[in-house]
Short mmCIF file of C-alpha atoms (C1' of nucleotides) in Angstrom, two decimals:
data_model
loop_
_atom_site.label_atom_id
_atom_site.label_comp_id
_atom_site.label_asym_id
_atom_site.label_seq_id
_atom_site.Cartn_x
_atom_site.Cartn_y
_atom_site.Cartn_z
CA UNK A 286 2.28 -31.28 -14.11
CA UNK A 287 0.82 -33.66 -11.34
CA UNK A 288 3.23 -34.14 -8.85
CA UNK A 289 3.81 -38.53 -8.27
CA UNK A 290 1.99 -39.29 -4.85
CA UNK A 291 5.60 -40.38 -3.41
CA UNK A 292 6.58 -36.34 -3.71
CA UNK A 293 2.86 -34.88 -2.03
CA UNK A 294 3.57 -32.84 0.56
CA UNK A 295 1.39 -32.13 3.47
CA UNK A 296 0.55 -28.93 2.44
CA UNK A 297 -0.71 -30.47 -1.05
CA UNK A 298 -2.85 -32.91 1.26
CA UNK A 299 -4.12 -30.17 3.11
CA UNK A 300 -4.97 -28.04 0.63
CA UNK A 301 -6.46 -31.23 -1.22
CA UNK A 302 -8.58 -32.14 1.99
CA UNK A 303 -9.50 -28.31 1.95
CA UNK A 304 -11.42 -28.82 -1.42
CA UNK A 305 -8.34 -26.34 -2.50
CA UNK A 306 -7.21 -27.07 -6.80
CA UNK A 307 -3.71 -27.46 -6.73
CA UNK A 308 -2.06 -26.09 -10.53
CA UNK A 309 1.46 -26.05 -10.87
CA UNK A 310 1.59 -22.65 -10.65
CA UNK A 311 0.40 -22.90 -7.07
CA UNK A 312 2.45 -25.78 -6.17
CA UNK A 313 5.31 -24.09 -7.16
CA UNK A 314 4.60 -20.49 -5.21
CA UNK A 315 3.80 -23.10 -1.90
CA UNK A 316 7.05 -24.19 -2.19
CA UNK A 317 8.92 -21.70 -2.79
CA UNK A 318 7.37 -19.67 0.54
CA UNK A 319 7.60 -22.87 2.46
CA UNK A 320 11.15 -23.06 1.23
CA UNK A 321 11.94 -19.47 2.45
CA UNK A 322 13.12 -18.67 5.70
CA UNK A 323 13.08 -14.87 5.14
CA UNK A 324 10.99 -12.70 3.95
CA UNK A 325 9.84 -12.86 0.35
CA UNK A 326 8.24 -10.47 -2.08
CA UNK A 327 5.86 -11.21 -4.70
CA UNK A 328 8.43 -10.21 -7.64
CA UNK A 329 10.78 -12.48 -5.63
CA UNK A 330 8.50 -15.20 -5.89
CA UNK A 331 7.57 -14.70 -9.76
CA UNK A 332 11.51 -14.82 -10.20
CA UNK A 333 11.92 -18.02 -8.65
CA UNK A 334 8.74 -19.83 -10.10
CA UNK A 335 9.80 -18.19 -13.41
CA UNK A 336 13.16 -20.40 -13.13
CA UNK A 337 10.75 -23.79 -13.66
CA UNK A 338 7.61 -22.39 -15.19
CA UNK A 339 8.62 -19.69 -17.13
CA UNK A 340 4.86 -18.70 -18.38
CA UNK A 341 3.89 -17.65 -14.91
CA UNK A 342 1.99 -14.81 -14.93
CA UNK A 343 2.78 -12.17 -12.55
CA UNK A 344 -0.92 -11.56 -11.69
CA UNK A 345 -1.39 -15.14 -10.52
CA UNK A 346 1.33 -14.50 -8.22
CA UNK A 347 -0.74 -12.32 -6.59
CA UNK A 348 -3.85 -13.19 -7.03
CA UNK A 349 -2.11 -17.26 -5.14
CA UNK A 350 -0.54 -15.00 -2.40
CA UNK A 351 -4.50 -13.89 -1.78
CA UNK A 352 -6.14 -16.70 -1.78
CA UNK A 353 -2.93 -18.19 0.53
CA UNK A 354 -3.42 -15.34 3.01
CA UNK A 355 -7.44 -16.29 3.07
CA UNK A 356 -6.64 -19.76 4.14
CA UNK A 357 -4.23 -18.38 6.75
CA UNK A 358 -1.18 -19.87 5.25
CA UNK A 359 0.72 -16.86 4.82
CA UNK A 360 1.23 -13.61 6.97
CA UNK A 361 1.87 -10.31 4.59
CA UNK A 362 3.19 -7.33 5.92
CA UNK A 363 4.30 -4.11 5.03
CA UNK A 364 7.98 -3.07 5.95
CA UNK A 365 7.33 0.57 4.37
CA UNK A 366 10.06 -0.71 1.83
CA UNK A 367 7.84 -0.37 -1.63
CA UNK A 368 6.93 -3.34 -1.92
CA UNK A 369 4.75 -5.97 0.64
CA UNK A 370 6.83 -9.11 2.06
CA UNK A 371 5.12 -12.61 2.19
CA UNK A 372 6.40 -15.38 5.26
CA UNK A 373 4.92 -19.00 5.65
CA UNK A 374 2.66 -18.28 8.33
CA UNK A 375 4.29 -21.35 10.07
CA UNK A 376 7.59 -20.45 9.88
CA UNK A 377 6.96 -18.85 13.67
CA UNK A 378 4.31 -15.91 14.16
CA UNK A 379 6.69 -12.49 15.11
CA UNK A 380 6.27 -9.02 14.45
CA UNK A 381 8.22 -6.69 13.57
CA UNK A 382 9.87 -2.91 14.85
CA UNK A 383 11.73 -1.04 12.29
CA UNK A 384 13.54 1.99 12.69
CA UNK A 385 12.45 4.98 10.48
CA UNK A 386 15.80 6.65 11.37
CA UNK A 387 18.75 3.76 10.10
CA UNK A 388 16.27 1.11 8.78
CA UNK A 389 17.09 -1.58 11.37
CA UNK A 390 14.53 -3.97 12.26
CA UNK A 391 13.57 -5.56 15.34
CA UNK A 392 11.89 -8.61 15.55
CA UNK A 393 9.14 -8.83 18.32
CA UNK A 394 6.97 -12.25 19.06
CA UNK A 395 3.81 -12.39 20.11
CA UNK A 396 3.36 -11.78 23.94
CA UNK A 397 2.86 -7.78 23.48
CA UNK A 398 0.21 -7.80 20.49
CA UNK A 399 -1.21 -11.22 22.27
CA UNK A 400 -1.88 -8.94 25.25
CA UNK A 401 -3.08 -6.13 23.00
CA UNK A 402 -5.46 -8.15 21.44
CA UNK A 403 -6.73 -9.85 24.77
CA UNK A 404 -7.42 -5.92 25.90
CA UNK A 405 -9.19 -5.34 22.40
CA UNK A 406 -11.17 -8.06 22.87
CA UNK A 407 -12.62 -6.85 26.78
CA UNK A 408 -13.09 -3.35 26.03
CA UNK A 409 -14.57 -3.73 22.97
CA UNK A 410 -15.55 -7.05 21.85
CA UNK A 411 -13.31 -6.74 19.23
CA UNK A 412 -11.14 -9.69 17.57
CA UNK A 413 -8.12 -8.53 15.81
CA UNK A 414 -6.60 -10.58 13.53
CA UNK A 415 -2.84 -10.07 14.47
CA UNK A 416 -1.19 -11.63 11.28
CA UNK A 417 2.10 -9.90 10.94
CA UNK A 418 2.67 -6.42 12.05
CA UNK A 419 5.09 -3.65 11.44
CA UNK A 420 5.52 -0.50 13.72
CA UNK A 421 7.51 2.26 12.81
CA UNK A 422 9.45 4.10 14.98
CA UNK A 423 13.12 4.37 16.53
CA UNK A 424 15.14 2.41 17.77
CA UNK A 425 17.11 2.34 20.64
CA UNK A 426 20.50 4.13 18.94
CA UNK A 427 18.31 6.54 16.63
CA UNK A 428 16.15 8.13 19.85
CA UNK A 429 18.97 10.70 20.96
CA UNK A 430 18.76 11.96 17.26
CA UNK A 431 16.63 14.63 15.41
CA UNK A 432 15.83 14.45 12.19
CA UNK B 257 -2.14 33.70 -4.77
CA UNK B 258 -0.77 35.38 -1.54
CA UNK B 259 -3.68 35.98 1.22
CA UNK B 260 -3.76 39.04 3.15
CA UNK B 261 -2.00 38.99 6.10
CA UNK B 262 -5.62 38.98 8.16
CA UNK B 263 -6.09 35.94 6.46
CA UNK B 264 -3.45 34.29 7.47
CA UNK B 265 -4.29 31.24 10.19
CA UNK B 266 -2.02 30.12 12.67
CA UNK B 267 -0.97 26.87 10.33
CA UNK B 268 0.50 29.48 7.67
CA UNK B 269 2.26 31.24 11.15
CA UNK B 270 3.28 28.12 12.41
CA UNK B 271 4.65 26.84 9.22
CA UNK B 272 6.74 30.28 8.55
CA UNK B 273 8.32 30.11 11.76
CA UNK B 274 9.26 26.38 10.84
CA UNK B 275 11.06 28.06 7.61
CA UNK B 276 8.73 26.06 5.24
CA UNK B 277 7.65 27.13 2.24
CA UNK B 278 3.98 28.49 1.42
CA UNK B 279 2.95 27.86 -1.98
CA UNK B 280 -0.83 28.21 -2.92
CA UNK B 281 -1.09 24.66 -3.71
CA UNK B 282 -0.04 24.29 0.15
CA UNK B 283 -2.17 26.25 1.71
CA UNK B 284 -5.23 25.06 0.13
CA UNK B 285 -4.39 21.30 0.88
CA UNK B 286 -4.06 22.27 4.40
CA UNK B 287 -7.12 23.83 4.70
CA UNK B 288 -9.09 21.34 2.70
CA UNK B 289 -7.41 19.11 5.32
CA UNK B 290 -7.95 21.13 8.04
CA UNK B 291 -11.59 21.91 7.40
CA UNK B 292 -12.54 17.95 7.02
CA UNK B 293 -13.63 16.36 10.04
CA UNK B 294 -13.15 12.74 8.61
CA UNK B 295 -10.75 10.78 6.87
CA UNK B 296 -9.67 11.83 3.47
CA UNK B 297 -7.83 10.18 0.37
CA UNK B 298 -5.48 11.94 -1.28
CA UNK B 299 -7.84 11.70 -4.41
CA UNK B 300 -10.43 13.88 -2.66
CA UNK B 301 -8.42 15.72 -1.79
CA UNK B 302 -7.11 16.26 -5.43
CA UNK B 303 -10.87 16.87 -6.33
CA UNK B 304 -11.49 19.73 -3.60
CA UNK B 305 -8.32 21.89 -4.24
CA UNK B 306 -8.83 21.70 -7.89
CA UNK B 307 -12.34 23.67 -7.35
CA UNK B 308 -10.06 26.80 -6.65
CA UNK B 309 -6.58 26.07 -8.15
CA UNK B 310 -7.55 23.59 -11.43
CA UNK B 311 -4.03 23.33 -12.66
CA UNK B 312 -2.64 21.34 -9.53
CA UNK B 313 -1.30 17.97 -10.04
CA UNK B 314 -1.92 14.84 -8.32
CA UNK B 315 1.66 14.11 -7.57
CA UNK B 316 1.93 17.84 -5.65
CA UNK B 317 -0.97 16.29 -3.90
CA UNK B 318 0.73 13.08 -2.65
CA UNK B 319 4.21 15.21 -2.25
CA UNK B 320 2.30 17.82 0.10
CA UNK B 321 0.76 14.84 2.25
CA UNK B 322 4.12 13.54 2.26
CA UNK B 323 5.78 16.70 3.67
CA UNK B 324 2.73 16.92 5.96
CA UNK B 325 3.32 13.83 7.23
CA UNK B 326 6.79 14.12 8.42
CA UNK B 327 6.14 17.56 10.07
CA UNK B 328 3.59 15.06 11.99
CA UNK B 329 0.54 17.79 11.03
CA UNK B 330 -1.20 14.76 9.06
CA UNK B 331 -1.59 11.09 9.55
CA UNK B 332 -2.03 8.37 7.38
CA UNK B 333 -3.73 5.01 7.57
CA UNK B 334 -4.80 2.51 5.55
CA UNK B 335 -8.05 1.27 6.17
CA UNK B 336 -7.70 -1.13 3.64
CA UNK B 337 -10.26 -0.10 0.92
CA UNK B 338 -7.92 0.40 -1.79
CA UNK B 339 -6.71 4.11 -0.62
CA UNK B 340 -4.88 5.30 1.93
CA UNK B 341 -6.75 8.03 4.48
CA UNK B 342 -5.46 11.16 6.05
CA UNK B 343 -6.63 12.67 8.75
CA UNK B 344 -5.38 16.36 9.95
CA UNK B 345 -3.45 15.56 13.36
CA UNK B 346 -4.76 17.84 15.71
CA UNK B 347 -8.48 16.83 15.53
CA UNK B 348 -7.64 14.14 17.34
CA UNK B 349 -5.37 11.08 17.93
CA UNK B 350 -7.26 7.93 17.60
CA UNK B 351 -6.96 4.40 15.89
CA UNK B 352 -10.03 2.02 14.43
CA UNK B 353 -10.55 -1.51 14.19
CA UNK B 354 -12.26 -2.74 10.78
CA UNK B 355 -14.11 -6.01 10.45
CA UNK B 356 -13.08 -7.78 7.83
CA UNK B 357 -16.70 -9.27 7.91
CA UNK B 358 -19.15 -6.63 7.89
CA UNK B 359 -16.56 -3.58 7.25
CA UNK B 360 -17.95 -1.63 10.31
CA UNK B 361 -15.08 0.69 11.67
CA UNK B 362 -15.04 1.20 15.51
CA UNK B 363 -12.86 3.90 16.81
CA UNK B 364 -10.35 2.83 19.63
CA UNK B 365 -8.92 5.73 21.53
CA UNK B 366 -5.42 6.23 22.63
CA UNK B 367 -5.01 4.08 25.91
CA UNK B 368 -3.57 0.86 24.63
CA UNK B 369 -1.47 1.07 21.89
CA UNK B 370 -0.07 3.77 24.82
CA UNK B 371 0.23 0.87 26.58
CA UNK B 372 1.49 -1.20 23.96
CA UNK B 373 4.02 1.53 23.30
CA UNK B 374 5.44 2.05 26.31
CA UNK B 375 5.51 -1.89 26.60
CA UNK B 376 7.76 -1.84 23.71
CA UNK B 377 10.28 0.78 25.29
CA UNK B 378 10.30 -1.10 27.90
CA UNK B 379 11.22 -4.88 26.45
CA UNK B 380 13.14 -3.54 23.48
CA UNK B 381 14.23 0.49 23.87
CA UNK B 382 12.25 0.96 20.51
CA UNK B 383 10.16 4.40 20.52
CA UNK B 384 7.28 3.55 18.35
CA UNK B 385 5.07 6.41 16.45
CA UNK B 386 1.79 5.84 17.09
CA UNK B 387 0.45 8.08 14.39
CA UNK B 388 -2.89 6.24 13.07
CA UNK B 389 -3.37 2.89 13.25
CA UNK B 390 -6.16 0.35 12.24
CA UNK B 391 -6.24 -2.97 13.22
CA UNK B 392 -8.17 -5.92 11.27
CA UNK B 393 -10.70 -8.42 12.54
CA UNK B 394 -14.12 -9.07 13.84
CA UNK B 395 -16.04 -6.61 15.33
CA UNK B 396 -18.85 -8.55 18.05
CA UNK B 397 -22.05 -8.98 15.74
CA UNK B 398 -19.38 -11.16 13.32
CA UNK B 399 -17.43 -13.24 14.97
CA UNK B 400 -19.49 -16.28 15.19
CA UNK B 401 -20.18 -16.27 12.01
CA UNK B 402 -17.76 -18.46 9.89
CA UNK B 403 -16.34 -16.98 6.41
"C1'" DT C 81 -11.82 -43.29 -18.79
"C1'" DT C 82 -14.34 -39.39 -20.29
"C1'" DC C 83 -16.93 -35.26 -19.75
"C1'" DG C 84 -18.38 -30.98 -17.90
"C1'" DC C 85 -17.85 -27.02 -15.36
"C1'" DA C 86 -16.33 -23.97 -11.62
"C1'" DG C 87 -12.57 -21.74 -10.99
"C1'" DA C 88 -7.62 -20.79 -12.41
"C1'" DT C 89 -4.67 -18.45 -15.60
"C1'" DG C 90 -2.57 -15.16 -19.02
"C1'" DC C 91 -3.05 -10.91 -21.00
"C1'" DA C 92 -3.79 -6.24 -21.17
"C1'" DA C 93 -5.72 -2.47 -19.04
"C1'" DA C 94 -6.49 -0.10 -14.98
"C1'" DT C 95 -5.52 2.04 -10.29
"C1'" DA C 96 -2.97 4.25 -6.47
"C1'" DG C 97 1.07 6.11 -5.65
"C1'" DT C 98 6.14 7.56 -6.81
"C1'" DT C 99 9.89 9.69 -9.34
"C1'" DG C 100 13.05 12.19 -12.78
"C1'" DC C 101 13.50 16.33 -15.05
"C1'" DA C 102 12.85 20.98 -16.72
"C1'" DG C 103 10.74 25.13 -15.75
"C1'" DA C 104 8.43 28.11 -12.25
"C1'" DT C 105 8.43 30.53 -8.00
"C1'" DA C 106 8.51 31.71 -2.71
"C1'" DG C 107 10.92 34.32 -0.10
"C1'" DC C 108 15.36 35.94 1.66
"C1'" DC C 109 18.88 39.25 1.08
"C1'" DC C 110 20.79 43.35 -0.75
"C1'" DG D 56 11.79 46.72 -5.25
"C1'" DG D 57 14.64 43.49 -7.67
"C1'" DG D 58 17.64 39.54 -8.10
"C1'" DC D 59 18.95 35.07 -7.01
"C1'" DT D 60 18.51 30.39 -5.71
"C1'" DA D 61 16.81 26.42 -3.35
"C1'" DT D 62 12.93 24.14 -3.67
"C1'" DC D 63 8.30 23.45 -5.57
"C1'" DT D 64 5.42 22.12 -9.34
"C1'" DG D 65 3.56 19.97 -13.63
"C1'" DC D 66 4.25 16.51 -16.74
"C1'" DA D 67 5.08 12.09 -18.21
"C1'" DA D 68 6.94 7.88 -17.17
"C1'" DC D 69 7.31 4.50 -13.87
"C1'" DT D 70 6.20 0.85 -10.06
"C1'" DA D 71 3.44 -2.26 -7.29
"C1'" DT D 72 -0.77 -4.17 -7.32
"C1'" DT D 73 -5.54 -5.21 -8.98
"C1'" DT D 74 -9.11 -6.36 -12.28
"C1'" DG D 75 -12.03 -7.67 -16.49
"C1'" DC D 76 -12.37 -10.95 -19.89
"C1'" DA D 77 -11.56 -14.90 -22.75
"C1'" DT D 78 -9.55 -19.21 -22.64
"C1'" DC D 79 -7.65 -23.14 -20.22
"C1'" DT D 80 -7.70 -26.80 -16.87
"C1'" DG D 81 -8.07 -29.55 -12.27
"C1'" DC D 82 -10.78 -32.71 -10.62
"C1'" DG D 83 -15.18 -34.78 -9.26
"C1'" DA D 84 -18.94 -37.39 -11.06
"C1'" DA D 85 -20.82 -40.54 -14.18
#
DNA sequence: TTCGCAGATGCAAATAGTTGCAGATAGCCC
DNA sequence: GGGCTATCTGCAACTATTTGCATCTGCGAA
C-alpha cells in the first residue's frame, strides 16, 4: 500500500530522508498518533489501525512505538494506570502531576524539569533525557487527607 | 513460624503497633529486604525467602512489596532493565541517573528533586512523593558520542 | 524493471506483574 | 486456651509487554 506522492506527509519525507522503511503498518500507527491529541495507548492504537489493516499484529505495534521513541518522535510515559500512554512528541512537550489520592492530573510544561535538568547537568555532568514525566503525589484538594 | 519474642526486631514492633498483620512470609521478606544493602527485584527476592519458607508464592511476593510500599517502608524504581527494584526505605533516600549509552548508574542525592518538589508546591499546590526516582540520559564519558 | 537483501512482520511463546477465588491463618476477644 | 473472622496465601488464570524465528517485503542498486 504505497501512499500516491500527492498524500506524503512530512513525516513520511522525514522518515524517508532518515533512511527510515515506511510499511503500511507504520504509516498507519504515524498517523494515527499524529492524529491524536490525547494520550494514546498501544491497544488503542492496534484498535484503530485494526479498523484499516485488520492483520496488524499487536507486537508490531510495539515493537513501531520503539523504534518511534528512538527517533524521538514520540514521548511514552507511565500514568501508573496499567498500561503506558504514547503522545506525538510534537504535539507540545509537558509533564505531568497526578494525584495518587482522586486520580486527577495536572499538567506541568517544561520550565521546572528544564531547570532540573540544567542543575543535573552542573553538578554532575549528567544529561537527562526529559521525555515525558509523571510524578505521583497529591494534589492540592487531597493534601488535608489521610489515607 | 512465630519467633521468640527476643527475636523480635523493631520492624515486627513497629508493624504491631501499626495493627498489621505478621505472617512468616512477611517477616522474612522484610528481612531479606532489610538485610540487602542494594537494590532488589522482587524475583530475588522470591529466590532468597524460598531458601527458608519453599512453599511461598510469587504473587505473596509482589502483594507484600505492595503493602510495603504504601506503608512507605520500601521503594520502588524502575531502572529500566526489564524489572522493577526495591530498595528498603530507611537505608537511605536517594535517586540515580542511568545512561542510556553505557548503562552506568550515578547516584544523585536528595537536594534537587527537594528542590524540584517544593518548586512544584509552590507553582501548582501539588505535594509530590519523592520515593525513588531514576532519571534517563547521558552520563559525561557519553554524551559526545552519537547513537 | 528486476533482483537481492536487510530489516519488518506475524505468530507463538515467554516474561514481569496482577487478580479472582477458595482455603488457611494471625491474632483479638471471650 | 479456644473460637471466630478479617485478611493472607497459594494457585491458576490473566494482562501488558517483549522476544525468537521463519517468512515477507520496502527500497536501493544494477
Amino acid at each position: 500500500m504505497k501512499t500516491g506522492s500527492h498524500h506524503d506527509s512530512s513525516i513520511e519525507q522525514r522518515l524517508h530522508g532518515l533512511r527510515q522503511r515506511l510499511t503500511p503498518q507504520r504509516l498507519l500507527i504515524v498517523s494515527v498518533l499524529e492524529e491524536n491529541d490525547a494520550h494514546i495507548t498501544a491497544e488503542a492504537i492496534y484498535e484503530r489501525v485494526r479498523e484499516q489493516y485488520p492483520y496488524v499484529n499487536l507486537s508490531t505495534i510495539y515493537r513501531t512505538l520503539e523504534w518511534l521513541k528512538k527517533l524521538g518522535l514520540v514521548t511514552e510515559t507511565d500514568m501508573g494506570e496499567g498500561s503506558v500512554c504514547y503522545h506525538w512528541a510534537e504535539k507540545g512537550r509537558h509533564h505531568h502531576l497526578v494525584c495518587q489520592k482522586c486520580g486527577r492530573v495536572v499538567d506541568m510544561d517544561e520550565s521546572l524539569p528544564c531547570s532540573l535538568k540544567e542543575a543535573l547537568l552542573q553538578r554532575y555532568g549528567f544529561d537527562v533525557d526529559l521525555s515525558h514525566l509523571a510524578f505521583f503525589g497529591r494534589c492540592e484538594s487531597c493534601q488535608s487527607q489521610s489515607d
